[in-house]
CSV table of C-alpha atoms in Angstrom, one decimal:
chain,number,residue,atom,x,y,z
A,898,MET,CA,0.2,0.2,0.0
A,899,LYS,CA,2.9,2.4,0.8
A,900,THR,CA,4.8,1.3,-2.1
A,901,SER,CA,1.9,2.6,-4.5
A,902,ALA,CA,1.5,5.6,-2.8
A,903,ILE,CA,5.2,6.6,-3.0
A,904,ALA,CA,5.2,5.3,-6.9
A,905,THR,CA,2.3,7.7,-7.8
A,906,THR,CA,3.3,10.7,-5.9
A,907,GLN,CA,5.2,13.1,-8.0
A,908,PRO,CA,7.4,16.0,-6.9
A,909,PRO,CA,5.9,19.5,-7.2
A,910,PRO,CA,6.9,21.2,-10.6
A,911,LEU,CA,8.7,23.8,-9.1
A,912,ARG,CA,11.1,21.0,-7.3
A,913,THR,CA,11.4,19.2,-10.5
A,914,TRP,CA,12.3,22.3,-12.5
A,915,LEU,CA,14.8,23.4,-9.5
A,916,THR,CA,16.5,19.7,-9.8
A,917,LEU,CA,16.6,20.0,-13.7
A,918,VAL,CA,18.5,23.4,-13.4
A,919,ARG,CA,20.8,21.9,-11.0
A,920,ARG,CA,21.5,19.0,-13.4
A,921,GLU,CA,21.8,21.5,-16.3
A,922,TRP,CA,24.3,23.5,-14.4
A,923,LEU,CA,26.3,20.2,-13.3
A,924,ILE,CA,26.4,18.9,-16.9
A,925,GLU,CA,27.8,22.4,-17.7
A,926,ARG,CA,30.3,23.0,-15.0
A,927,ARG,CA,31.6,19.5,-15.4
A,928,SER,CA,32.5,20.1,-19.0
A,929,LEU,CA,32.3,23.4,-19.6
A,930,ALA,CA,31.6,22.6,-23.1
A,931,TRP,CA,28.9,25.2,-23.9
A,932,LEU,CA,30.8,28.2,-22.2
A,933,SER,CA,34.0,27.3,-23.8
A,934,ALA,CA,32.7,27.2,-27.3
A,935,ALA,CA,30.5,30.2,-27.1
A,936,GLY,CA,33.0,32.2,-25.2
A,937,PHE,CA,36.2,31.3,-27.3
A,938,LEU,CA,34.0,32.0,-30.7
A,939,ALA,CA,33.0,35.2,-29.1
A,940,LEU,CA,36.8,36.4,-28.1
A,941,GLN,CA,38.0,35.5,-31.6
A,942,GLU,CA,35.0,37.5,-33.4
A,943,VAL,CA,35.8,40.6,-30.8
A,944,VAL,CA,39.4,40.4,-32.1
A,945,VAL,CA,38.2,40.1,-35.7
A,946,ILE,CA,35.4,43.2,-35.5
A,947,GLY,CA,38.4,45.2,-33.5
A,948,LEU,CA,40.9,44.7,-36.3
A,949,ALA,CA,38.2,45.5,-39.1
A,950,PHE,CA,37.4,48.5,-37.2
A,951,SER,CA,40.5,49.8,-35.7
A,952,SER,CA,41.6,52.0,-38.5
A,953,GLU,CA,38.3,53.7,-38.7
A,954,PRO,CA,38.0,57.3,-36.8
A,955,ALA,CA,35.2,57.4,-34.0
A,956,SER,CA,31.9,58.2,-35.7
A,957,ARG,CA,28.0,57.8,-35.7
A,958,THR,CA,28.6,55.2,-38.5
A,959,ARG,CA,31.4,53.3,-36.8
A,960,THR,CA,29.3,53.0,-33.4
A,961,ALA,CA,26.3,51.7,-35.2
A,962,MET,CA,28.0,49.3,-37.1
A,963,ILE,CA,29.9,47.9,-34.1
A,964,ALA,CA,26.7,47.5,-32.5
A,965,GLY,CA,25.5,45.4,-35.3
A,966,ALA,CA,28.4,43.4,-35.5
A,967,LEU,CA,28.4,42.6,-32.0
A,968,TRP,CA,24.9,41.1,-32.2
A,969,LEU,CA,26.2,39.1,-35.2
A,970,ALA,CA,29.0,38.0,-33.1
A,971,PHE,CA,26.8,36.8,-30.1
A,972,LEU,CA,24.3,35.0,-32.7
A,973,PHE,CA,27.3,32.8,-34.1
A,974,ALA,CA,28.8,32.2,-30.5
A,975,GLY,CA,25.5,31.1,-29.2
A,976,ILE,CA,24.9,28.5,-32.2
A,977,ALA,CA,28.3,27.1,-31.7
A,978,GLY,CA,27.6,26.6,-27.9
A,979,SER,CA,24.1,25.2,-28.6
A,980,GLN,CA,25.5,22.7,-31.2
A,981,ARG,CA,28.2,21.3,-28.9
A,982,SER,CA,25.7,21.2,-25.6
A,983,PHE,CA,23.3,19.2,-27.3
A,984,ALA,CA,25.6,16.8,-29.0
A,985,GLN,CA,27.2,16.0,-25.9
A,986,GLU,CA,23.7,15.4,-24.2
A,987,TYR,CA,22.8,13.0,-27.1
A,988,GLN,CA,26.2,11.5,-26.9
A,989,ASP,CA,26.4,10.6,-23.3
A,990,GLY,CA,22.8,9.2,-23.1
A,991,ALA,CA,22.2,11.8,-20.3
A,992,LEU,CA,19.0,12.8,-21.7
A,993,ASP,CA,17.5,9.3,-21.6
A,994,GLY,CA,17.4,8.9,-18.0
A,995,VAL,CA,15.6,12.2,-17.5
A,996,LEU,CA,12.9,11.4,-20.1
A,997,CYS,CA,12.0,8.0,-18.4
A,998,GLN,CA,10.7,10.3,-15.4
A,999,HIS,CA,7.0,11.2,-16.2
A,1000,GLY,CA,6.2,15.1,-16.2
A,1001,THR,CA,9.9,16.3,-16.8
A,1002,ARG,CA,9.9,17.5,-20.2
A,1003,THR,CA,8.2,20.9,-19.9
A,1004,PRO,CA,10.5,21.7,-16.8
A,1005,LEU,CA,13.3,20.2,-18.5
A,1006,PHE,CA,12.8,23.0,-21.3
A,1007,PHE,CA,12.6,25.8,-18.8
A,1008,ALA,CA,15.9,24.5,-16.8
A,1009,LYS,CA,17.8,24.3,-20.1
A,1010,VAL,CA,16.5,28.0,-20.9
A,1011,ALA,CA,17.3,29.3,-17.6
A,1012,VAL,CA,20.8,27.9,-17.5
A,1013,THR,CA,21.7,28.5,-21.0
A,1014,SER,CA,20.1,31.9,-21.4
A,1015,GLY,CA,22.1,32.8,-18.0
A,1016,LEU,CA,25.3,31.6,-19.7
A,1017,LEU,CA,24.6,33.3,-23.1
A,1018,ALA,CA,23.9,36.5,-21.4
A,1019,ILE,CA,27.4,36.3,-19.6
A,1020,VAL,CA,29.0,35.6,-23.0
A,1021,CYS,CA,27.0,38.8,-24.2
A,1022,LEU,CA,28.2,40.9,-21.6
A,1023,ALA,CA,31.6,39.8,-22.2
A,1024,LEU,CA,31.3,40.9,-25.9
A,1025,MET,CA,30.2,44.3,-24.9
A,1026,LEU,CA,32.9,44.5,-22.4
A,1027,GLY,CA,35.5,43.5,-24.9
A,1028,ALA,CA,34.0,45.9,-27.4
A,1029,ALA,CA,34.1,48.8,-24.9
A,1030,PHE,CA,37.7,47.9,-24.1
A,1031,PHE,CA,39.4,46.9,-27.7
A,1032,LEU,CA,37.1,49.4,-29.7
A,1033,SER,CA,36.7,52.2,-27.4
A,1034,LEU,CA,33.1,52.0,-27.5
A,1035,GLU,CA,31.3,54.4,-25.0
A,1036,LEU,CA,29.2,51.8,-23.0
A,1037,SER,CA,30.4,51.7,-19.5
A,1038,ALA,CA,27.1,53.6,-18.1
A,1039,ALA,CA,25.0,52.2,-21.1
A,1040,LEU,CA,25.7,48.5,-20.2
A,1041,LEU,CA,23.2,49.0,-17.0
A,1042,LEU,CA,20.5,49.8,-19.9
A,1043,LEU,CA,21.7,47.0,-22.1
A,1044,LEU,CA,21.4,44.3,-19.4
A,1045,PRO,CA,17.9,43.6,-19.9
A,1046,VAL,CA,17.9,43.7,-23.4
A,1047,MET,CA,21.1,41.0,-23.3
A,1048,LEU,CA,18.9,38.9,-21.1
A,1049,ALA,CA,15.7,39.2,-23.1
A,1050,ALA,CA,17.5,38.6,-26.3
A,1051,SER,CA,19.3,35.5,-24.7
A,1052,ILE,CA,16.0,33.9,-23.6
A,1053,GLY,CA,14.4,34.2,-26.9
A,1054,TYR,CA,17.5,33.1,-28.6
A,1055,VAL,CA,17.8,29.8,-26.2
A,1056,ALA,CA,14.1,28.9,-26.5
A,1057,VAL,CA,14.2,28.7,-30.1
A,1058,THR,CA,17.6,27.1,-30.5
A,1059,THR,CA,16.7,24.7,-27.6
A,1060,LEU,CA,13.3,23.7,-29.3
A,1061,LEU,CA,14.9,23.3,-32.9
A,1062,ALA,CA,18.0,21.2,-31.4
A,1063,ALA,CA,15.4,18.9,-29.7
A,1064,SER,CA,13.4,18.5,-32.9
A,1065,LEU,CA,16.8,17.6,-34.9
A,1066,GLY,CA,17.9,14.9,-32.6
A,1067,GLY,CA,21.5,14.2,-32.2
A,1068,GLY,CA,24.5,13.8,-34.2
A,1069,GLN,CA,25.2,15.3,-37.6
A,1070,ARG,CA,22.0,16.8,-37.9
A,1071,LEU,CA,22.7,19.8,-35.4
A,1072,SER,CA,24.6,21.2,-38.0
A,1073,GLY,CA,21.3,22.2,-39.5
A,1074,LEU,CA,20.8,24.4,-36.5
A,1075,SER,CA,22.4,27.4,-38.0
A,1076,ILE,CA,20.5,27.1,-41.1
A,1077,GLY,CA,17.1,26.9,-39.3
A,1078,THR,CA,17.5,29.3,-36.5
A,1079,LEU,CA,18.9,32.3,-38.4
A,1080,PRO,CA,15.6,33.4,-40.1
A,1081,LEU,CA,13.6,32.9,-36.8
A,1082,LEU,CA,15.8,34.8,-35.0
A,1083,VAL,CA,16.3,37.9,-37.3
A,1084,PRO,CA,13.5,39.8,-35.5
A,1085,LEU,CA,15.3,39.4,-32.2
A,1086,PHE,CA,18.4,40.6,-33.3
A,1087,LEU,CA,16.7,43.5,-35.1
A,1088,PHE,CA,15.4,44.9,-31.8
A,1089,ALA,CA,18.5,44.1,-29.7
A,1090,THR,CA,20.6,45.8,-32.5
A,1091,MET,CA,18.2,48.9,-32.5
A,1092,ALA,CA,18.6,49.1,-28.7
A,1093,THR,CA,22.2,48.8,-28.4
A,1094,ARG,CA,22.7,51.3,-31.4
A,1095,ASP,CA,20.6,53.7,-30.2
A,1096,VAL,CA,22.0,53.6,-26.4
A,1097,ALA,CA,25.6,53.5,-28.0
A,1098,LEU,CA,24.9,56.6,-30.3
A,1099,LEU,CA,23.5,58.4,-27.2
A,1100,PHE,CA,26.7,57.8,-25.2
A,1101,HIS,CA,28.9,58.4,-28.2
A,1102,GLU,CA,27.5,62.0,-28.6
A,1103,ARG,CA,27.9,62.6,-24.9
A,1104,ALA,CA,31.5,61.5,-25.1
A,1105,LEU,CA,32.0,63.7,-28.0
A,1106,LEU,CA,30.3,66.7,-26.1
A,1107,ALA,CA,32.5,66.0,-23.1
A,1108,ALA,CA,35.7,65.8,-25.4
A,1109,SER,CA,34.7,69.3,-27.3
A,1110,GLY,CA,34.3,70.7,-23.6
A,1111,GLY,CA,30.7,71.3,-23.7
A,1112,ALA,CA,28.1,71.7,-21.2
A,1113,LEU,CA,27.1,67.9,-20.0
A,1114,GLU,CA,23.7,67.0,-18.9
A,1115,PRO,CA,23.9,64.7,-15.5
A,1116,LEU,CA,24.5,61.0,-16.1
A,1117,ALA,CA,21.3,60.2,-14.4
A,1118,ASP,CA,19.3,62.3,-17.1
A,1119,ALA,CA,21.1,60.5,-19.9
A,1120,LEU,CA,20.3,57.3,-18.2
A,1121,LEU,CA,16.7,58.3,-18.1
A,1122,ARG,CA,16.9,59.3,-21.8
A,1123,GLY,CA,18.3,56.0,-22.5
A,1124,CYS,CA,15.4,54.0,-20.8
A,1125,GLU,CA,13.2,55.7,-23.1
A,1126,VAL,CA,15.1,54.6,-26.1
A,1127,VAL,CA,15.4,51.2,-24.7
A,1128,ALA,CA,11.9,50.7,-23.6
A,1129,ARG,CA,10.3,50.1,-27.3
A,1130,PRO,CA,12.7,47.4,-28.7
A,1131,LEU,CA,12.8,45.8,-25.0
A,1132,GLY,CA,9.0,45.3,-25.2
A,1133,LEU,CA,9.0,44.0,-28.4
A,1134,LEU,CA,11.7,41.3,-27.6
A,1135,ILE,CA,9.7,40.5,-24.2
A,1136,ALA,CA,6.8,39.7,-26.3
A,1137,LEU,CA,8.6,37.5,-28.7
A,1138,ASP,CA,10.3,35.9,-25.7
A,1139,ALA,CA,6.5,35.2,-24.5
A,1140,VAL,CA,5.8,33.5,-27.8
A,1141,TYR,CA,8.8,31.5,-28.2
A,1142,LEU,CA,8.5,30.4,-24.4
A,1143,GLY,CA,4.9,29.6,-24.8
A,1144,LEU,CA,5.5,27.4,-28.1
A,1145,GLY,CA,8.5,25.8,-26.6
A,1146,SER,CA,6.7,24.8,-23.5
A,1147,VAL,CA,4.1,22.9,-25.4
A,1148,LEU,CA,6.1,21.7,-28.1
A,1149,PHE,CA,9.3,20.4,-26.5
A,1150,GLY,CA,7.9,17.2,-25.3
A,1151,LYS,CA,6.5,16.3,-28.8
A,1152,ALA,CA,10.1,17.4,-30.3
A,1153,LEU,CA,11.6,14.8,-27.9
A,1154,GLU,CA,9.4,11.9,-29.0
A,1155,ARG,CA,11.0,9.3,-30.8
B,222,MET,CA,-9.1,21.7,-62.7
B,223,LEU,CA,-11.5,24.3,-63.0
B,224,LEU,CA,-9.5,26.3,-60.3
B,225,LEU,CA,-6.5,26.0,-62.1
B,226,ILE,CA,-8.0,27.2,-65.4
B,227,GLY,CA,-9.9,30.0,-63.9
B,228,GLY,CA,-6.7,31.1,-61.7
B,229,VAL,CA,-4.4,31.1,-64.9
B,230,VAL,CA,-7.1,33.0,-67.3
B,231,GLY,CA,-7.7,35.3,-64.6
B,232,THR,CA,-4.3,35.9,-63.9
B,233,CYS,CA,-3.3,36.6,-67.3
B,234,TRP,CA,-6.4,39.1,-67.4
B,235,VAL,CA,-5.2,41.0,-64.7
B,236,VAL,CA,-1.2,41.1,-65.8
B,237,TYR,CA,-2.9,42.5,-69.2
B,238,GLN,CA,-5.2,44.9,-67.3
B,239,ALA,CA,-2.4,45.8,-65.1
B,240,PHE,CA,0.5,46.2,-67.5
B,241,HIS,CA,-1.0,47.0,-71.2
B,242,VAL,CA,-0.4,51.1,-70.4
B,243,LEU,CA,3.1,51.5,-71.3
B,244,ASP,CA,4.9,54.9,-71.6
B,245,PRO,CA,6.1,55.6,-75.0
B,246,HIS,CA,9.0,57.7,-73.6
B,247,MET,CA,10.4,54.4,-71.9
B,248,PRO,CA,14.0,53.7,-73.1
B,249,ALA,CA,14.2,50.1,-75.1
B,250,ASN,CA,15.4,47.2,-72.9
B,251,THR,CA,14.7,48.5,-69.5
B,252,PHE,CA,12.5,46.1,-67.0
B,253,GLN,CA,10.7,49.3,-65.8
B,254,ILE,CA,7.6,48.7,-67.1
B,255,LEU,CA,6.1,51.4,-65.3
B,256,ALA,CA,6.0,55.3,-66.1
B,257,PRO,CA,9.2,57.1,-65.5
B,258,PRO,CA,9.9,58.5,-61.8
B,259,GLU,CA,8.9,61.7,-60.6
B,260,ALA,CA,12.0,62.1,-58.4
B,261,GLY,CA,11.1,62.7,-54.9
B,262,ASN,CA,7.3,63.2,-55.2
B,263,PRO,CA,5.6,60.1,-54.0
B,264,GLN,CA,1.9,61.7,-55.0
B,265,LYS,CA,2.8,61.5,-58.7
B,266,LEU,CA,3.2,57.7,-59.1
B,267,HIS,CA,1.2,57.7,-62.3
B,268,HIS,CA,0.5,54.0,-63.4
B,269,SER,CA,2.9,52.4,-60.8
B,270,TYR,CA,-0.1,51.3,-58.4
B,271,ARG,CA,-0.7,48.6,-61.1
B,272,ILE,CA,2.1,46.5,-59.8
B,273,PHE,CA,0.0,46.1,-56.4
B,274,PHE,CA,-2.4,43.9,-58.5
B,275,LEU,CA,0.2,41.4,-58.2
B,276,LYS,CA,2.1,42.3,-55.3
B,277,LEU,CA,-0.9,42.4,-52.7
B,278,PRO,CA,-2.6,39.1,-53.6
B,279,SER,CA,0.8,37.3,-53.5
B,280,ILE,CA,1.5,38.7,-50.0
B,281,TYR,CA,-2.1,37.8,-49.1
B,282,THR,CA,-1.3,34.2,-50.3
B,283,SER,CA,1.7,34.3,-48.2
B,284,ALA,CA,-0.4,35.3,-45.1
B,285,LEU,CA,-2.9,32.5,-46.0
B,286,CYS,CA,-0.2,29.9,-46.1
B,287,SER,CA,1.3,31.1,-43.0
B,288,MET,CA,-1.8,30.8,-41.1
B,289,LEU,CA,-2.6,27.2,-42.6
B,290,MET,CA,1.1,26.0,-41.7
B,291,GLY,CA,0.3,27.1,-38.1
B,292,ALA,CA,-3.2,25.3,-38.0
B,293,SER,CA,-1.7,22.2,-39.9
B,294,ALA,CA,1.0,22.0,-37.5
B,295,VAL,CA,-1.4,22.0,-34.6
B,296,LEU,CA,-3.6,19.2,-36.1
B,297,LEU,CA,-0.3,17.5,-37.0
B,298,PHE,CA,0.5,17.1,-33.2
B,299,LEU,CA,-2.8,16.2,-32.3
B,300,SER,CA,-3.3,13.5,-35.0
B,301,ARG,CA,0.1,12.6,-36.2
B,302,LYS,CA,-1.4,12.0,-39.8
B,303,LYS,CA,0.7,12.5,-43.0
B,304,VAL,CA,-1.8,14.9,-44.9
B,305,TRP,CA,-1.1,17.6,-42.3
B,306,GLU,CA,2.6,17.4,-42.8
B,307,HIS,CA,1.9,17.4,-46.8
B,308,LEU,CA,-0.3,20.5,-46.1
B,309,ILE,CA,2.8,22.2,-44.4
B,310,VAL,CA,5.1,21.6,-47.1
B,311,ALA,CA,2.9,22.3,-50.1
B,312,CYS,CA,2.1,25.6,-48.1
B,313,ALA,CA,5.5,26.4,-47.4
B,314,GLN,CA,6.4,25.8,-51.1
B,315,ILE,CA,3.8,27.8,-52.5
B,316,ALA,CA,4.3,30.7,-49.7
B,317,LEU,CA,8.2,30.4,-51.0
B,318,VAL,CA,6.9,31.5,-54.6
B,319,SER,CA,4.4,34.0,-53.5
B,320,CYS,CA,6.9,35.7,-51.2
B,321,LEU,CA,9.3,35.8,-53.8
B,322,VAL,CA,6.6,37.5,-56.4
B,323,THR,CA,6.1,40.1,-53.5
B,324,ILE,CA,9.9,40.8,-52.9
B,325,VAL,CA,10.4,41.1,-56.7
B,326,THR,CA,7.5,43.4,-57.4
B,327,GLY,CA,8.3,45.4,-54.3
B,328,TYR,CA,11.8,45.5,-55.7
B,329,PHE,CA,10.6,47.0,-59.1
B,330,TRP,CA,7.9,49.4,-57.4
B,331,GLY,CA,10.8,50.6,-55.2
B,332,GLU,CA,13.2,51.2,-58.3
B,333,TYR,CA,10.5,53.4,-59.8
B,334,ALA,CA,8.9,55.2,-56.6
B,335,TRP,CA,12.4,55.8,-54.7
B,336,GLY,CA,14.9,55.5,-57.4
B,337,ARG,CA,16.4,52.6,-55.5
B,338,GLY,CA,15.3,49.1,-55.6
B,339,TRP,CA,16.5,47.4,-52.4
B,340,ASN,CA,16.5,50.2,-49.9
B,341,TRP,CA,16.2,48.2,-46.7
B,342,GLU,CA,12.6,49.4,-46.2
B,343,PRO,CA,11.1,47.4,-43.2
B,344,GLN,CA,8.2,45.8,-45.1
B,345,LEU,CA,10.6,44.4,-48.0
B,346,THR,CA,13.5,43.5,-45.3
B,347,SER,CA,10.7,41.7,-43.3
B,348,ALA,CA,9.5,40.1,-46.5
B,349,LEU,CA,12.7,38.8,-47.2
B,350,ILE,CA,13.0,37.4,-43.7
B,351,LEU,CA,9.7,35.6,-44.3
B,352,TRP,CA,10.9,34.1,-47.5
B,353,LEU,CA,14.5,32.9,-45.8
B,354,SER,CA,12.3,31.1,-42.9
B,355,TYR,CA,10.3,28.9,-45.9
B,356,VAL,CA,13.6,28.0,-47.5
B,357,ALA,CA,15.0,27.1,-44.1
B,358,LEU,CA,12.1,25.1,-43.3
B,359,LEU,CA,12.5,22.8,-46.8
B,360,GLN,CA,16.4,22.9,-46.3
B,361,LEU,CA,16.0,21.5,-42.6
B,362,ARG,CA,13.3,18.9,-43.7
B,363,ALA,CA,15.9,17.7,-46.4
B,364,SER,CA,18.4,17.2,-43.8
B,365,VAL,CA,16.5,14.6,-41.6
B,366,ARG,CA,16.1,11.0,-42.9
B,367,GLU,CA,13.7,9.6,-40.3
B,368,PRO,CA,10.1,10.0,-41.2
B,369,ARG,CA,8.8,10.3,-37.6
B,370,GLN,CA,11.5,13.0,-36.8
B,371,ARG,CA,11.0,15.0,-39.9
B,372,GLN,CA,7.5,15.3,-39.2
B,373,THR,CA,8.2,16.7,-35.8
B,374,LEU,CA,10.6,19.1,-37.0
B,375,THR,CA,8.3,20.1,-39.9
B,376,GLY,CA,5.6,20.8,-37.2
B,377,VAL,CA,7.7,22.8,-34.9
B,378,TYR,CA,9.4,24.8,-37.4
B,379,ALA,CA,5.9,25.8,-38.9
B,380,LEU,CA,4.9,27.0,-35.5
B,381,LEU,CA,8.1,29.1,-35.1
B,382,THR,CA,7.5,30.9,-38.2
B,383,LEU,CA,4.1,32.0,-37.0
B,384,PRO,CA,5.4,35.3,-35.4
B,385,LEU,CA,7.2,36.5,-38.6
B,386,TYR,CA,4.0,37.2,-40.6
B,387,PRO,CA,2.4,39.8,-38.4
B,388,LEU,CA,5.9,41.4,-38.2
B,389,THR,CA,6.1,41.7,-41.9
B,390,LYS,CA,2.5,43.4,-41.7
B,391,TYR,CA,3.3,45.9,-39.1
B,392,ALA,CA,6.6,46.3,-40.1
B,393,ILE,CA,6.2,50.0,-40.9
B,394,GLU,CA,4.4,50.7,-37.4
B,395,ILE,CA,7.2,48.7,-35.5
B,396,PHE,CA,10.2,50.4,-37.2
B,397,GLY,CA,8.5,53.8,-37.4
B,398,ASP,CA,8.9,54.5,-41.0
B,399,THR,CA,5.8,55.8,-42.2
B,400,GLY,CA,7.1,58.1,-45.0
B,401,SER,CA,8.0,55.1,-47.4
B,402,HIS,CA,4.4,54.2,-47.9
B,403,PRO,CA,2.5,57.0,-48.8
B,404,MET,CA,-1.1,57.5,-47.6
B,405,GLU,CA,-2.2,58.7,-51.1
B,406,LEU,CA,-1.5,55.6,-52.7
B,407,ARG,CA,-3.6,53.6,-50.2
B,408,ASP,CA,-6.4,55.8,-50.7
B,409,LEU,CA,-6.1,55.2,-54.5
B,410,LEU,CA,-6.0,51.6,-54.2
B,411,ALA,CA,-9.1,51.7,-52.1
B,412,GLY,CA,-11.5,53.7,-54.1
B,413,GLY,CA,-13.3,53.4,-57.4
B,414,ALA,CA,-12.4,51.3,-60.6
B,415,VAL,CA,-9.1,50.6,-59.2
B,416,ALA,CA,-10.6,49.0,-56.0
B,417,SER,CA,-13.0,46.9,-58.5
B,418,LEU,CA,-9.8,45.6,-60.3
B,419,LYS,CA,-7.8,45.2,-56.9
B,420,SER,CA,-10.5,42.7,-55.9
B,421,THR,CA,-10.8,40.9,-59.2
B,422,ALA,CA,-7.0,40.6,-59.2
B,423,THR,CA,-6.9,39.4,-55.6
B,424,LEU,CA,-9.3,36.6,-56.3
B,425,ALA,CA,-7.9,35.7,-59.8
B,426,VAL,CA,-4.5,35.6,-58.4
B,427,MET,CA,-5.0,33.8,-55.1
B,428,ALA,CA,-7.2,31.2,-57.3
B,429,PHE,CA,-3.9,30.5,-59.3
B,430,TYR,CA,-1.8,30.0,-56.2
B,431,PHE,CA,-4.5,27.8,-54.6
B,432,ALA,CA,-4.8,25.7,-57.5
B,433,LEU,CA,-0.9,25.3,-57.4
B,434,LEU,CA,-1.3,24.3,-53.7
B,435,LEU,CA,-4.0,21.8,-54.2
B,436,ILE,CA,-2.0,20.2,-57.1
B,437,ARG,CA,1.3,20.3,-54.8
B,438,LEU,CA,-0.6,18.6,-52.1
B,439,MET,CA,-1.9,15.6,-54.3
B,440,GLN,CA,1.7,15.3,-55.8
B,441,LEU,CA,2.9,14.6,-52.1
B,442,ASP,CA,0.2,12.4,-51.4
B,443,LEU,CA,0.7,10.4,-54.6
B,444,ARG,CA,4.5,10.3,-53.8
B,445,THR,CA,3.9,8.7,-50.3
B,446,ARG,CA,1.5,6.2,-51.7
B,447,LEU,CA,4.2,5.2,-54.5
B,448,GLU,CA,6.8,4.9,-51.6
B,449,ALA,CA,4.4,2.7,-49.5
B,450,ILE,CA,3.7,0.4,-52.8
B,451,ASN,CA,7.5,0.3,-53.3
B,452,VAL,CA,8.4,-0.8,-49.7
B,453,ILE,CA,5.4,-3.6,-50.0
B,454,THR,CA,6.8,-4.9,-53.4
B,455,THR,CA,10.3,-5.0,-52.2
B,456,THR,CA,9.3,-6.9,-49.1
B,457,MET,CA,7.3,-9.3,-51.2
B,458,GLN,CA,10.1,-10.0,-53.6
B,459,ASN,CA,12.5,-10.5,-50.6
B,460,ALA,CA,10.1,-13.1,-49.2
B,461,HIS,CA,9.7,-15.1,-52.4
B,462,THR,CA,13.4,-15.1,-53.3
B,463,PRO,CA,15.0,-18.1,-52.2
B,464,VAL,CA,17.8,-17.7,-49.6
B,465,SER,CA,20.6,-19.1,-51.9
B,466,ALA,CA,19.6,-16.6,-54.6
B,467,LYS,CA,20.2,-13.7,-52.4
B,468,PRO,CA,23.3,-11.8,-53.1
B,469,GLY,CA,26.2,-12.5,-50.5
B,470,VAL,CA,24.6,-15.8,-49.4
B,471,GLU,CA,25.9,-19.2,-50.3
B,472,ALA,CA,23.9,-22.5,-50.7
């Protein structure tokens, strides 16, 4: 009697989710597959972008182009990371154990999104800091404004790549991830680039004004103006995130069916 | 078949109606079949609106295909029937063509109205993204061999492309570029004889696309049946072949 009661009792979804988040984090920490692949590629891309723009004098065009190039770097770094992460998951058979348990598929999707988007946001932050350092991009205070944009872009990005990687299965097919995700992610990156470009331009003009000895508005006012600039693309990013997370929560289980 | 004939005849008539006015001052061998541009004045677009008799029904078809793909994907996951997968593929292929027609006609109109065909105008650019998503769906499908996995991937991808059409539709509002599409042109398309021709054009051109969709759907269904017959025939042949006659097996 007691045995059957234990067999039918299921842990609450939040607890399952937390366990799965821990599992994802442990897998990542053990191998550092995702972070090393994405981080190394991002570093290389910043160096290439830096080389391409190093001889260009600071201008509005240069600032806007760097903002776009950084998100492009983020896109490719994320895809490389996702491919390695899922390839390893299938290779080790780590997924099979989790899927044996009933009611773990949707929590697994959200656990993957939580851990991977957190890591991706870190890579994105590193990219921005790298750009500020190597390319003298005026982003120091603007990074505060761009943090929610980075997080929102990462969540949408990871939701789509996780769902598609699960649909593709393991092995060589994962190379198709880059073909499939790019058109779906373009809107996400358009909004993220819009926000980054506008904030970078705002602070670029401020820096120019400071260099010419003009009267500067207080930093708090500049940040407030930045908030107004970021609000619209951030709202659109959050709306897209909601759609992709909703689709992912419904379809992830179906995508894993074999 | 009637739909196809009606669609083809109707489309030919609309194309004739839309493009029979050729400006005598047009230089030879140019691809601009519209009146020469009045630089910088969006109100004097002359006969350029005629290209919208092809462009608008084509983007409407893309929208319809996009919605059909989403609905079919939901039904595919509920029933796992092959017909819904076929409908998604057929819709993606027809949307690929209709979206391409939209982009090309948009390019020609831009060439005339703005003096530059491709100018990263929001609606044209988002239509290109939509087109790329259809290409990606068909490419991805081709890369997966297992039928069940291919079916799942098709359904998932069809649902993921759903937000892309609203983005194309509201691109001007989202990106705040209202100057590129003058309201005068919208008024012109909405009134009088032009509106009547536009309605006829929409019906005829969409009937043509819809007929193509049905033909493609039937083709896909036939191919599946043929493959099934092929499998049965091969199995029966193998069952009736003596073991010693099989290649690589010694008696």
